[in-house]
């Protein structure tokens, strides 16, 4: 039995548990989540005048703290407690009417959830049960939850220990791995003059002796041929010093392997030259798309990542001594072509990425089916029927563009990750996933009530695609730790897939192995050419500054600006996001409207979506437009708010942040949930004190009250009070704004740059490539299982949706 429950039953708190259970059974609400449970317990403590510390420190208080859900089956007078005693773990207990505690299986819990929504019928037989657990039995597993997300460090330790335990087998694997690598048919690293791992060890020592006699800065090309005679091809370094350093690392790895040496060596191997970044949905272009439906941070992320990856690949090739081979790394962003492109370049099949030498956007059209649908933008919730044929068509074009296979495929978001799976499966390429956001976490009970939401969101397809892609990936990149496994009191996005029901479709008893070393936290960076500190006057263009200042505060243009400020000199409270429910811009407006004190000190400036319902093709955006106008009228915010319905380029976005900072403004990110939060980084590096949602990634970006502030966007009064407190402090102490501003800038430069990101990502790709080559992990059975899920569950449902689209 749970230690938490046993402690209650063995103490005086047993009677209080009885009392609380009595209160629970009187609740109309039959399914209580953590906040509901805590509120009910708080009411219980007040009602029965419990001591102050009872809520937190009693045995019952501890049990309630770790209880994530309580389900009340009224006809049996039974309560089910789902307890999360530590991160990434779950215990399930049934408390019967006669106060007996019984442990429940995951299968029983899923049946119980089905019963709760009247979707359980034992007379119809069992439901399809998905269990990915057995496929991870043969791979190493992390033990300590705090090391989740540090997969590559764990894998390095594991691999080096294997080298130590069975040196002959693993040195043979290393030798075979070094023989693999080529560039356009040219052999790299070692040639057939080295015929065995034993000979490799001997020749490395000879090569070290030879190279150590040369001057450090001597070019590799000068002594290339003597090294080739010893068995060493290009790839070891561009100078004698670099070659010697790489050979010494290999020598040390052969003689006394350790994790750091293994990572240092594998990270230098020239094995990645061609990368595909899949970002399928939305409007993907370099100008004029941000703020359109389904188009925001992901586009910024992928474009910046592409440029940074290409630059890093070029640097790596030079350091490896491959200049003489005319190596030209190439990065392709794979997205969909939109024929009716609404003035954007989304109808161009191929577009070079600005500021790059060989990074491209490749747009592949969807097969027509019904041109009325496929020639236009398609919502990410409706996109699913086209992904398989899109992947098939994209494969041909990628092979032509690269003149061969890519070395790495990185998926973005659920649809891009599914396409990455289909491509990687066909091409035999390493697959990396980036979720950005898993929709399941955004919509409460979205899996439990999926049938009610299917017409609008098609979650059966989305969640099935998530399960396929996250298990298929060789490695997964997340922006934060909590994206994977949450916090001590909240479940992570990936963790939410561990155990779930899709009533009348399937049960997932083990959907993802959270302790797998495939998970790695690699936060994105900021585009430093567009976003930089407001006090960096040398980089700023005065005309841009004046233009944006006028647009934000004084320009009268009813076509794209709503609202005129009575007093433009007030401190600006600023936010910039799409107008959708989760981004919660309307919630910020309501927060501002409810606080007279906040209105006295500040103006509210919003850059958000469109101004008119008829201009939007997105249902959620239309709802939010109506709600924002209603909020402005309800709280009479005229003269205190400016709403800009504009789409800004990245350069202009950077100017906007800096103009707000010129006036010692504040940035507020009020999302109900934010997987990471690129706008937070952009605001912070610009020097803006930032208030950001406590739900999601911002908890790991901001250090509360040091370089920014957390807010609970569901508590409007508390949020307003925190901002007012900050603004008041700034008025009392003119240096306070500057202190927070400077610390925000420092936080980004030390932790969130693209250089840090791409160096880590490429290191991961090389190490996981080495692991997959050398391990005895047989992924084929897992991949076959995933294919079955794709063809038997996903594809038939996608076909039904396609039939609906064809009839439009």
mmCIF file of C-alpha atoms in Angstrom, residues 176-473:
data_model
loop_
_atom_site.group_PDB
_atom_site.id
_atom_site.type_symbol
_atom_site.label_atom_id
_atom_site.label_comp_id
_atom_site.label_asym_id
_atom_site.label_seq_id
_atom_site.Cartn_x
_atom_site.Cartn_y
_atom_site.Cartn_z
ATOM 1 C CA UNK A 176 33.286 -0.514 -37.802
ATOM 2 C CA UNK A 177 31.612 2.817 -37.077
ATOM 3 C CA UNK A 178 34.703 4.778 -38.173
ATOM 4 C CA UNK A 179 34.749 2.851 -41.456
ATOM 5 C CA UNK A 180 31.209 3.977 -42.304
ATOM 6 C CA UNK A 181 31.689 7.642 -42.969
ATOM 7 C CA UNK A 182 31.895 9.171 -46.404
ATOM 8 C CA UNK A 183 31.090 12.454 -48.103
ATOM 9 C CA UNK A 184 29.818 12.234 -51.694
ATOM 10 C CA UNK A 185 31.588 8.894 -52.112
ATOM 11 C CA UNK A 186 34.896 10.080 -50.599
ATOM 12 C CA UNK A 187 36.062 7.976 -47.664
ATOM 13 C CA UNK A 188 36.550 9.795 -44.354
ATOM 14 C CA UNK A 189 38.476 8.966 -41.139
ATOM 15 C CA UNK A 190 40.017 5.537 -41.875
ATOM 16 C CA UNK A 191 40.721 3.530 -45.031
ATOM 17 C CA UNK A 192 41.320 -0.162 -45.721
ATOM 18 C CA UNK A 193 44.984 0.061 -44.680
ATOM 19 C CA UNK A 194 43.582 -0.322 -41.159
ATOM 20 C CA UNK A 195 41.945 -3.747 -41.162
ATOM 21 C CA UNK A 196 41.062 -4.392 -37.494
ATOM 22 C CA UNK A 197 40.479 -2.700 -34.164
ATOM 23 C CA UNK A 198 43.864 -3.932 -32.972
ATOM 24 C CA UNK A 199 45.547 -2.327 -35.949
ATOM 25 C CA UNK A 200 43.520 0.852 -35.340
ATOM 26 C CA UNK A 201 44.937 1.102 -31.820
ATOM 27 C CA UNK A 202 48.490 0.627 -33.103
ATOM 28 C CA UNK A 203 48.145 3.066 -35.993
ATOM 29 C CA UNK A 204 46.634 5.784 -33.792
ATOM 30 C CA UNK A 205 49.786 5.769 -31.639
ATOM 31 C CA UNK A 206 52.004 5.954 -34.744
ATOM 32 C CA UNK A 207 49.949 8.824 -36.131
ATOM 33 C CA UNK A 208 50.168 10.676 -32.797
ATOM 34 C CA UNK A 209 53.951 10.358 -32.856
ATOM 35 C CA UNK A 210 54.089 11.571 -36.466
ATOM 36 C CA UNK A 211 51.752 14.587 -36.033
ATOM 37 C CA UNK A 212 53.286 15.673 -32.706
ATOM 38 C CA UNK A 213 56.506 16.510 -34.560
ATOM 39 C CA UNK A 214 54.755 19.126 -36.703
ATOM 40 C CA UNK A 215 54.041 22.752 -35.781
ATOM 41 C CA UNK A 216 50.595 23.349 -34.280
ATOM 42 C CA UNK A 217 49.305 25.622 -37.028
ATOM 43 C CA UNK A 218 50.527 23.498 -39.955
ATOM 44 C CA UNK A 219 47.636 22.833 -42.333
ATOM 45 C CA UNK A 220 46.310 19.274 -42.556
ATOM 46 C CA UNK A 221 46.682 19.378 -46.355
ATOM 47 C CA UNK A 222 50.487 19.574 -45.950
ATOM 48 C CA UNK A 223 50.723 16.165 -44.241
ATOM 49 C CA UNK A 224 47.534 14.594 -45.603
ATOM 50 C CA UNK A 225 49.259 11.948 -47.740
ATOM 51 C CA UNK A 226 51.613 10.531 -45.069
ATOM 52 C CA UNK A 227 48.542 10.114 -42.813
ATOM 53 C CA UNK A 228 46.664 8.358 -45.610
ATOM 54 C CA UNK A 229 49.547 5.889 -45.929
ATOM 55 C CA UNK A 230 49.041 5.107 -42.222
ATOM 56 C CA UNK A 231 45.319 4.522 -42.864
ATOM 57 C CA UNK A 232 43.841 7.896 -41.905
ATOM 58 C CA UNK A 233 41.604 9.842 -44.283
ATOM 59 C CA UNK A 234 40.333 13.446 -43.929
ATOM 60 C CA UNK A 235 38.122 14.232 -40.932
ATOM 61 C CA UNK A 236 40.580 14.368 -38.030
ATOM 62 C CA UNK A 237 41.250 18.093 -38.096
ATOM 63 C CA UNK A 238 42.288 21.116 -40.135
ATOM 64 C CA UNK A 239 45.635 21.756 -38.430
ATOM 65 C CA UNK A 240 48.304 19.602 -36.813
ATOM 66 C CA UNK A 241 47.120 20.747 -33.375
ATOM 67 C CA UNK A 242 43.493 19.770 -34.078
ATOM 68 C CA UNK A 243 44.441 16.417 -35.648
ATOM 69 C CA UNK A 244 46.712 15.622 -32.711
ATOM 70 C CA UNK A 245 44.001 16.556 -30.230
ATOM 71 C CA UNK A 246 41.428 14.294 -31.958
ATOM 72 C CA UNK A 247 43.853 11.366 -32.207
ATOM 73 C CA UNK A 248 44.765 11.750 -28.533
ATOM 74 C CA UNK A 249 41.077 11.667 -27.572
ATOM 75 C CA UNK A 250 40.627 8.447 -29.564
ATOM 76 C CA UNK A 251 43.753 6.943 -28.026
ATOM 77 C CA UNK A 252 42.470 7.756 -24.554
ATOM 78 C CA UNK A 253 39.044 6.322 -25.440
ATOM 79 C CA UNK A 254 40.628 3.062 -26.577
ATOM 80 C CA UNK A 255 42.858 2.722 -23.507
ATOM 81 C CA UNK A 256 40.599 4.027 -20.725
ATOM 82 C CA UNK A 257 37.059 4.905 -21.852
ATOM 83 C CA UNK A 258 35.003 7.365 -19.852
ATOM 84 C CA UNK A 259 31.808 9.331 -20.647
ATOM 85 C CA UNK A 260 33.488 12.689 -21.268
ATOM 86 C CA UNK A 261 36.071 11.199 -23.619
ATOM 87 C CA UNK A 262 33.422 9.282 -25.547
ATOM 88 C CA UNK A 263 31.279 12.390 -26.029
ATOM 89 C CA UNK A 264 34.291 14.521 -26.935
ATOM 90 C CA UNK A 265 35.339 12.046 -29.634
ATOM 91 C CA UNK A 266 31.949 11.181 -31.144
ATOM 92 C CA UNK A 267 31.040 14.893 -31.249
ATOM 93 C CA UNK A 268 33.997 15.489 -33.589
ATOM 94 C CA UNK A 269 33.141 12.803 -36.123
ATOM 95 C CA UNK A 270 32.126 14.364 -39.474
ATOM 96 C CA UNK A 271 28.960 12.357 -40.063
ATOM 97 C CA UNK A 272 26.222 14.987 -40.514
ATOM 98 C CA UNK A 273 26.129 17.187 -43.612
ATOM 99 C CA UNK A 274 22.478 17.129 -44.728
ATOM 100 C CA UNK A 275 19.596 17.901 -42.379
ATOM 101 C CA UNK A 276 15.826 18.054 -42.899
ATOM 102 C CA UNK A 277 13.699 20.134 -40.520
ATOM 103 C CA UNK A 278 10.025 19.238 -40.952
ATOM 104 C CA UNK A 279 7.527 21.978 -40.093
ATOM 105 C CA UNK A 280 4.453 21.004 -42.039
ATOM 106 C CA UNK A 281 1.435 23.031 -40.890
ATOM 107 C CA UNK A 282 0.647 26.734 -40.875
ATOM 108 C CA UNK A 283 2.051 29.457 -43.107
ATOM 109 C CA UNK A 284 5.792 28.878 -43.357
ATOM 110 C CA UNK A 285 7.664 31.836 -44.851
ATOM 111 C CA UNK A 286 10.193 34.462 -43.868
ATOM 112 C CA UNK A 287 7.903 37.497 -44.152
ATOM 113 C CA UNK A 288 4.265 38.346 -43.693
ATOM 114 C CA UNK A 289 3.112 35.202 -41.924
ATOM 115 C CA UNK A 290 3.578 35.665 -38.170
ATOM 116 C CA UNK A 291 0.257 36.108 -36.436
ATOM 117 C CA UNK A 292 -1.678 34.150 -39.055
ATOM 118 C CA UNK A 293 -3.545 31.072 -37.782
ATOM 119 C CA UNK A 294 -1.211 28.285 -36.630
ATOM 120 C CA UNK A 295 1.786 30.500 -37.342
ATOM 121 C CA UNK A 296 3.971 31.834 -34.578
ATOM 122 C CA UNK A 297 6.919 30.758 -32.465
ATOM 123 C CA UNK A 298 7.496 27.489 -34.299
ATOM 124 C CA UNK A 299 8.270 29.306 -37.574
ATOM 125 C CA UNK A 300 10.700 31.620 -35.763
ATOM 126 C CA UNK A 301 12.311 28.623 -34.003
ATOM 127 C CA UNK A 302 12.786 26.551 -37.161
ATOM 128 C CA UNK A 303 14.139 29.402 -39.301
ATOM 129 C CA UNK A 304 16.647 30.425 -36.647
ATOM 130 C CA UNK A 305 17.582 26.813 -36.029
ATOM 131 C CA UNK A 306 18.149 26.189 -39.746
ATOM 132 C CA UNK A 307 20.542 29.129 -40.075
ATOM 133 C CA UNK A 308 22.387 28.215 -36.910
ATOM 134 C CA UNK A 309 22.682 24.538 -37.893
ATOM 135 C CA UNK A 310 24.058 25.391 -41.323
ATOM 136 C CA UNK A 311 26.613 27.727 -39.778
ATOM 137 C CA UNK A 312 27.632 25.122 -37.212
ATOM 138 C CA UNK A 313 27.935 22.392 -39.867
ATOM 139 C CA UNK A 314 30.214 24.673 -41.887
ATOM 140 C CA UNK A 315 32.380 25.367 -38.821
ATOM 141 C CA UNK A 316 32.513 21.652 -38.000
ATOM 142 C CA UNK A 317 33.538 20.764 -41.568
ATOM 143 C CA UNK A 318 36.352 23.324 -41.498
ATOM 144 C CA UNK A 319 37.581 22.131 -38.083
ATOM 145 C CA UNK A 320 37.487 18.534 -39.353
ATOM 146 C CA UNK A 321 39.826 19.476 -42.224
ATOM 147 C CA UNK A 322 37.309 18.892 -45.024
ATOM 148 C CA UNK A 323 37.770 22.190 -46.882
ATOM 149 C CA UNK A 324 39.769 20.446 -49.595
ATOM 150 C CA UNK A 325 36.767 18.191 -50.336
ATOM 151 C CA UNK A 326 34.514 21.160 -51.147
ATOM 152 C CA UNK A 327 32.056 20.140 -48.436
ATOM 153 C CA UNK A 328 28.819 22.095 -48.636
ATOM 154 C CA UNK A 329 26.471 21.299 -45.746
ATOM 155 C CA UNK A 330 22.811 21.730 -46.610
ATOM 156 C CA UNK A 331 19.744 22.278 -44.431
ATOM 157 C CA UNK A 332 16.240 21.965 -45.861
ATOM 158 C CA UNK A 333 13.095 23.097 -44.080
ATOM 159 C CA UNK A 334 10.313 20.870 -45.376
ATOM 160 C CA UNK A 335 6.846 22.411 -45.300
ATOM 161 C CA UNK A 336 3.682 22.442 -47.400
ATOM 162 C CA UNK A 337 3.066 24.593 -50.436
ATOM 163 C CA UNK A 338 -0.111 26.726 -50.311
ATOM 164 C CA UNK A 339 -1.195 27.694 -53.851
ATOM 165 C CA UNK A 340 -3.651 30.365 -52.637
ATOM 166 C CA UNK A 341 -0.913 32.074 -50.670
ATOM 167 C CA UNK A 342 -2.681 35.345 -49.779
ATOM 168 C CA UNK A 343 0.255 37.532 -50.781
ATOM 169 C CA UNK A 344 2.895 35.439 -49.025
ATOM 170 C CA UNK A 345 5.651 33.353 -50.616
ATOM 171 C CA UNK A 346 4.020 30.114 -49.409
ATOM 172 C CA UNK A 347 3.319 29.222 -53.061
ATOM 173 C CA UNK A 348 7.038 29.167 -53.956
ATOM 174 C CA UNK A 349 8.378 25.592 -54.178
ATOM 175 C CA UNK A 350 11.911 26.575 -53.187
ATOM 176 C CA UNK A 351 13.120 29.610 -51.256
ATOM 177 C CA UNK A 352 16.554 30.351 -49.893
ATOM 178 C CA UNK A 353 16.731 31.172 -46.182
ATOM 179 C CA UNK A 354 17.938 34.752 -45.712
ATOM 180 C CA UNK A 355 21.415 35.065 -44.256
ATOM 181 C CA UNK A 356 22.400 31.513 -45.173
ATOM 182 C CA UNK A 357 24.595 29.973 -47.839
ATOM 183 C CA UNK A 358 22.829 26.669 -48.296
ATOM 184 C CA UNK A 359 19.655 26.560 -46.198
ATOM 185 C CA UNK A 360 16.371 26.322 -48.083
ATOM 186 C CA UNK A 361 12.636 26.155 -47.585
ATOM 187 C CA UNK A 362 11.258 23.305 -49.688
ATOM 188 C CA UNK A 363 7.483 23.498 -50.101
ATOM 189 C CA UNK A 364 5.746 20.342 -51.264
ATOM 190 C CA UNK A 365 2.108 20.633 -52.382
ATOM 191 C CA UNK A 366 -0.592 18.451 -50.919
ATOM 192 C CA UNK A 367 -2.174 16.098 -53.402
ATOM 193 C CA UNK A 368 -5.277 17.762 -54.703
ATOM 194 C CA UNK A 369 -8.147 15.475 -53.677
ATOM 195 C CA UNK A 370 -10.481 18.488 -53.418
ATOM 196 C CA UNK A 371 -8.739 21.661 -54.675
ATOM 197 C CA UNK A 372 -11.192 23.828 -52.723
ATOM 198 C CA UNK A 373 -9.494 22.492 -49.596
ATOM 199 C CA UNK A 374 -5.950 21.564 -50.567
ATOM 200 C CA UNK A 375 -5.101 24.781 -52.403
ATOM 201 C CA UNK A 376 -5.800 26.813 -49.266
ATOM 202 C CA UNK A 377 -4.408 26.983 -45.751
ATOM 203 C CA UNK A 378 -5.638 24.046 -43.641
ATOM 204 C CA UNK A 379 -5.956 24.176 -39.857
ATOM 205 C CA UNK A 380 -3.478 22.056 -37.927
ATOM 206 C CA UNK A 381 -6.502 20.243 -36.476
ATOM 207 C CA UNK A 382 -7.646 19.228 -39.994
ATOM 208 C CA UNK A 383 -4.260 18.464 -41.537
ATOM 209 C CA UNK A 384 -4.028 14.751 -40.756
ATOM 210 C CA UNK A 385 -5.383 13.091 -43.976
ATOM 211 C CA UNK A 386 -2.596 14.565 -46.107
ATOM 212 C CA UNK A 387 0.512 13.634 -44.135
ATOM 213 C CA UNK A 388 1.239 10.196 -45.587
ATOM 214 C CA UNK A 389 1.062 11.259 -49.238
ATOM 215 C CA UNK A 390 2.903 14.460 -48.334
ATOM 216 C CA UNK A 391 5.748 12.339 -46.888
ATOM 217 C CA UNK A 392 5.854 10.112 -49.991
ATOM 218 C CA UNK A 393 6.035 13.104 -52.331
ATOM 219 C CA UNK A 394 8.516 14.921 -50.097
ATOM 220 C CA UNK A 395 10.855 11.914 -50.083
ATOM 221 C CA UNK A 396 11.360 12.142 -53.855
ATOM 222 C CA UNK A 397 12.049 15.868 -53.744
ATOM 223 C CA UNK A 398 14.423 15.602 -50.779
ATOM 224 C CA UNK A 399 16.460 12.884 -52.489
ATOM 225 C CA UNK A 400 16.716 15.099 -55.558
ATOM 226 C CA UNK A 401 17.662 18.224 -53.592
ATOM 227 C CA UNK A 402 20.291 16.445 -51.496
ATOM 228 C CA UNK A 403 21.389 14.135 -54.330
ATOM 229 C CA UNK A 404 21.109 11.355 -51.797
ATOM 230 C CA UNK A 405 19.717 10.677 -48.345
ATOM 231 C CA UNK A 406 19.770 13.208 -45.522
ATOM 232 C CA UNK A 407 21.782 12.375 -42.400
ATOM 233 C CA UNK A 408 19.233 13.628 -39.860
ATOM 234 C CA UNK A 409 15.503 14.388 -39.883
ATOM 235 C CA UNK A 410 14.074 16.670 -37.204
ATOM 236 C CA UNK A 411 10.292 16.813 -36.825
ATOM 237 C CA UNK A 412 8.459 19.787 -35.352
ATOM 238 C CA UNK A 413 5.011 19.599 -33.719
ATOM 239 C CA UNK A 414 2.814 16.490 -33.976
ATOM 240 C CA UNK A 415 2.249 16.591 -37.743
ATOM 241 C CA UNK A 416 5.916 17.287 -38.517
ATOM 242 C CA UNK A 417 6.984 14.511 -36.156
ATOM 243 C CA UNK A 418 4.682 12.039 -37.885
ATOM 244 C CA UNK A 419 6.084 13.044 -41.284
ATOM 245 C CA UNK A 420 9.595 12.683 -39.813
ATOM 246 C CA UNK A 421 8.693 9.139 -38.698
ATOM 247 C CA UNK A 422 7.379 8.204 -42.148
ATOM 248 C CA UNK A 423 10.455 9.664 -43.875
ATOM 249 C CA UNK A 424 12.990 8.240 -41.422
ATOM 250 C CA UNK A 425 11.365 4.815 -41.692
ATOM 251 C CA UNK A 426 11.585 4.816 -45.479
ATOM 252 C CA UNK A 427 15.085 6.305 -45.661
ATOM 253 C CA UNK A 428 16.697 4.594 -42.657
ATOM 254 C CA UNK A 429 17.756 7.921 -41.141
ATOM 255 C CA UNK A 430 18.160 9.118 -37.541
ATOM 256 C CA UNK A 431 14.935 10.793 -36.352
ATOM 257 C CA UNK A 432 14.694 13.606 -33.806
ATOM 258 C CA UNK A 433 11.402 14.987 -32.474
ATOM 259 C CA UNK A 434 10.577 18.457 -31.158
ATOM 260 C CA UNK A 435 7.006 18.676 -29.826
ATOM 261 C CA UNK A 436 6.810 22.478 -29.232
ATOM 262 C CA UNK A 437 3.451 21.765 -27.579
ATOM 263 C CA UNK A 438 1.425 18.622 -27.088
ATOM 264 C CA UNK A 439 -2.214 19.629 -27.485
ATOM 265 C CA UNK A 440 -3.379 17.049 -24.952
ATOM 266 C CA UNK A 441 -2.025 19.239 -22.135
ATOM 267 C CA UNK A 442 -3.828 22.326 -23.412
ATOM 268 C CA UNK A 443 -7.375 21.000 -23.443
ATOM 269 C CA UNK A 444 -8.757 19.609 -20.188
ATOM 270 C CA UNK A 445 -10.054 16.010 -20.449
ATOM 271 C CA UNK A 446 -9.368 16.133 -24.199
ATOM 272 C CA UNK A 447 -8.738 12.390 -24.383
ATOM 273 C CA UNK A 448 -11.641 11.427 -22.095
ATOM 274 C CA UNK A 449 -14.176 13.436 -24.108
ATOM 275 C CA UNK A 450 -12.458 13.059 -27.458
ATOM 276 C CA UNK A 451 -15.666 11.948 -29.188
ATOM 277 C CA UNK A 452 -17.434 15.186 -28.235
ATOM 278 C CA UNK A 453 -14.462 17.217 -29.529
ATOM 279 C CA UNK A 454 -13.690 15.139 -32.618
ATOM 280 C CA UNK A 455 -15.523 17.255 -35.192
ATOM 281 C CA UNK A 456 -13.592 20.351 -34.126
ATOM 282 C CA UNK A 457 -10.171 19.038 -33.056
ATOM 283 C CA UNK A 458 -9.757 15.426 -34.307
ATOM 284 C CA UNK A 459 -7.818 14.471 -31.200
ATOM 285 C CA UNK A 460 -8.029 10.745 -32.009
ATOM 286 C CA UNK A 461 -5.669 11.392 -34.922
ATOM 287 C CA UNK A 462 -3.459 13.844 -33.071
ATOM 288 C CA UNK A 463 -2.913 11.720 -29.962
ATOM 289 C CA UNK A 464 -2.335 8.574 -32.032
ATOM 290 C CA UNK A 465 0.240 10.477 -34.100
ATOM 291 C CA UNK A 466 1.909 11.674 -30.876
ATOM 292 C CA UNK A 467 2.210 8.109 -29.557
ATOM 293 C CA UNK A 468 3.686 6.896 -32.843
ATOM 294 C CA UNK A 469 6.181 9.720 -33.255
ATOM 295 C CA UNK A 470 7.460 9.964 -29.666
ATOM 296 C CA UNK A 471 8.139 6.227 -29.535
ATOM 297 C CA UNK A 472 9.645 6.072 -33.024
ATOM 298 C CA UNK A 473 12.144 8.901 -32.476
#
